[in-house]
mmCIF file of C-alpha atoms in Angstrom:
data_model
loop_
_atom_site.group_PDB
_atom_site.id
_atom_site.type_symbol
_atom_site.label_atom_id
_atom_site.label_comp_id
_atom_site.label_asym_id
_atom_site.label_seq_id
_atom_site.Cartn_x
_atom_site.Cartn_y
_atom_site.Cartn_z
ATOM 1 C CA UNK A 1395 -49.437 144.665 0.880
ATOM 2 C CA UNK A 1396 -51.746 147.629 -1.153
ATOM 3 C CA UNK A 1397 -54.490 149.085 1.092
ATOM 4 C CA UNK A 1398 -57.392 150.793 -0.503
ATOM 5 C CA UNK A 1399 -59.023 153.447 1.220
ATOM 6 C CA UNK A 1400 -62.031 154.867 -0.048
ATOM 7 C CA UNK A 1401 -62.463 158.647 1.142
ATOM 8 C CA UNK A 1402 -66.364 158.966 2.216
ATOM 9 C CA UNK A 1403 -67.798 160.486 -1.109
ATOM 10 C CA UNK A 1404 -68.374 164.415 -0.421
ATOM 11 C CA UNK A 1405 -71.850 165.899 0.049
ATOM 12 C CA UNK A 1406 -73.344 168.046 -2.066
ATOM 13 C CA UNK A 1407 -76.797 170.103 -2.279
ATOM 14 C CA UNK A 1408 -78.560 168.928 -5.362
ATOM 15 C CA UNK A 1409 -81.402 171.530 -4.667
ATOM 16 C CA UNK A 1410 -81.140 174.482 -1.988
ATOM 17 C CA UNK A 1411 -83.657 176.062 -0.076
ATOM 18 C CA UNK A 1412 -86.228 178.629 -2.209
ATOM 19 C CA UNK A 1413 -87.127 181.984 -0.925
ATOM 20 C CA UNK A 1414 -90.368 181.888 0.212
ATOM 21 C CA UNK A 1415 -92.961 184.392 0.490
ATOM 22 C CA UNK A 1416 -96.271 183.655 2.702
ATOM 23 C CA UNK A 1417 -99.136 185.634 4.764
ATOM 24 C CA UNK A 1418 -99.577 185.763 8.207
ATOM 25 C CA UNK A 1419 -100.960 182.951 10.116
ATOM 26 C CA UNK A 1420 -100.055 180.424 6.835
ATOM 27 C CA UNK A 1421 -96.747 178.144 6.776
ATOM 28 C CA UNK A 1422 -93.649 178.565 4.911
ATOM 29 C CA UNK A 1423 -91.974 175.101 3.714
ATOM 30 C CA UNK A 1424 -88.357 174.649 2.938
ATOM 31 C CA UNK A 1425 -86.425 171.876 1.410
ATOM 32 C CA UNK A 1426 -82.847 171.085 0.598
ATOM 33 C CA UNK A 1427 -81.469 167.856 -1.086
ATOM 34 C CA UNK A 1428 -78.911 166.561 0.101
ATOM 35 C CA UNK A 1429 -76.251 163.514 -1.960
ATOM 36 C CA UNK A 1430 -75.657 160.949 -0.767
ATOM 37 C CA UNK A 1431 -78.051 160.104 1.873
ATOM 38 C CA UNK A 1432 -77.070 160.119 5.537
ATOM 39 C CA UNK A 1433 -75.559 163.434 5.872
ATOM 40 C CA UNK A 1434 -75.489 163.926 9.629
ATOM 41 C CA UNK A 1435 -74.879 167.355 11.640
ATOM 42 C CA UNK A 1436 -78.102 168.917 9.767
ATOM 43 C CA UNK A 1437 -79.270 171.906 11.519
ATOM 44 C CA UNK A 1438 -81.928 174.817 10.459
ATOM 45 C CA UNK A 1439 -81.693 178.741 11.665
ATOM 46 C CA UNK A 1440 -84.198 181.201 11.264
ATOM 47 C CA UNK A 1441 -81.582 184.511 11.536
ATOM 48 C CA UNK A 1442 -79.612 182.911 13.456
ATOM 49 C CA UNK A 1443 -81.597 181.183 16.136
ATOM 50 C CA UNK A 1444 -81.332 177.560 15.762
ATOM 51 C CA UNK A 1445 -84.600 175.847 15.170
ATOM 52 C CA UNK A 1446 -85.918 173.040 16.899
ATOM 53 C CA UNK A 1447 -88.809 169.965 16.372
ATOM 54 C CA UNK A 1448 -92.203 171.312 17.975
ATOM 55 C CA UNK A 1449 -95.809 172.345 17.408
ATOM 56 C CA UNK A 1450 -94.695 175.265 15.364
ATOM 57 C CA UNK A 1451 -91.309 174.361 13.797
ATOM 58 C CA UNK A 1452 -91.635 170.744 11.884
ATOM 59 C CA UNK A 1453 -88.163 169.475 10.944
ATOM 60 C CA UNK A 1454 -88.204 166.214 9.366
ATOM 61 C CA UNK A 1455 -86.175 164.293 6.347
ATOM 62 C CA UNK A 1456 -87.412 161.655 3.511
ATOM 63 C CA UNK A 1457 -84.882 158.846 2.394
ATOM 64 C CA UNK A 1458 -82.057 160.641 4.297
ATOM 65 C CA UNK A 1459 -81.873 163.064 1.050
ATOM 66 C CA UNK A 1460 -84.598 165.416 1.389
ATOM 67 C CA UNK A 1461 -84.435 167.903 4.684
ATOM 68 C CA UNK A 1462 -87.362 169.757 5.097
ATOM 69 C CA UNK A 1463 -88.678 172.371 7.225
ATOM 70 C CA UNK A 1464 -91.851 173.598 7.736
ATOM 71 C CA UNK A 1465 -92.735 176.996 9.934
ATOM 72 C CA UNK A 1466 -96.483 176.858 10.866
ATOM 73 C CA UNK A 1467 -98.761 179.984 11.407
ATOM 74 C CA UNK A 1468 -96.320 182.265 10.672
ATOM 75 C CA UNK A 1469 -96.383 185.940 11.727
ATOM 76 C CA UNK A 1470 -94.812 189.552 10.679
ATOM 77 C CA UNK A 1471 -91.227 188.858 13.119
ATOM 78 C CA UNK A 1472 -90.813 185.587 11.647
ATOM 79 C CA UNK A 1473 -89.306 187.287 8.136
ATOM 80 C CA UNK A 1474 -85.950 186.558 7.672
ATOM 81 C CA UNK A 1475 -83.299 184.411 6.621
ATOM 82 C CA UNK A 1476 -83.767 180.804 6.892
ATOM 83 C CA UNK A 1477 -80.075 178.263 6.762
ATOM 84 C CA UNK A 1478 -80.158 175.116 6.409
ATOM 85 C CA UNK A 1479 -76.517 174.051 7.472
ATOM 86 C CA UNK A 1480 -75.365 170.377 7.171
ATOM 87 C CA UNK A 1481 -71.624 169.780 8.374
ATOM 88 C CA UNK A 1482 -69.627 172.289 5.945
ATOM 89 C CA UNK A 1483 -72.071 172.278 3.251
ATOM 90 C CA UNK A 1484 -74.468 175.864 3.243
ATOM 91 C CA UNK A 1485 -77.771 177.107 2.011
ATOM 92 C CA UNK A 1486 -80.235 180.069 2.652
ATOM 93 C CA UNK A 1487 -83.357 181.622 1.306
ATOM 94 C CA UNK A 1488 -85.781 184.901 2.732
ATOM 95 C CA UNK A 1489 -88.806 183.967 4.404
ATOM 96 C CA UNK A 1490 -90.917 186.924 3.650
ATOM 97 C CA UNK A 1491 -94.481 187.278 5.886
ATOM 98 C CA UNK A 1492 -96.564 189.143 4.657
ATOM 99 C CA UNK A 1493 -99.704 190.842 6.206
ATOM 100 C CA UNK A 1494 -103.079 190.818 5.643
ATOM 101 C CA UNK A 1495 -104.984 194.339 4.018
ATOM 102 C CA UNK A 1496 -108.349 195.026 5.513
#
């Protein structure tokens, strides 16, 4: 009797986060595409602080592949490192929030 076991296809990051510069009060969007779709244990951080879906932080996914984080109405103190983690996969990018010169 021969049993064939298919190991779960290893997930990979197809396209990672990209560093973004925005002005105070604008929105900053980061996205990461994974393959295959349906990866669980997805988490976003900003400078080591876990992010959760709320009015200023929008976390979404499309087709189970494209994971998106939008930070609305950013302030200077939001500048830092955005980290996306899915299982053992990690992608990071820098967020720079610029003040508006008067």
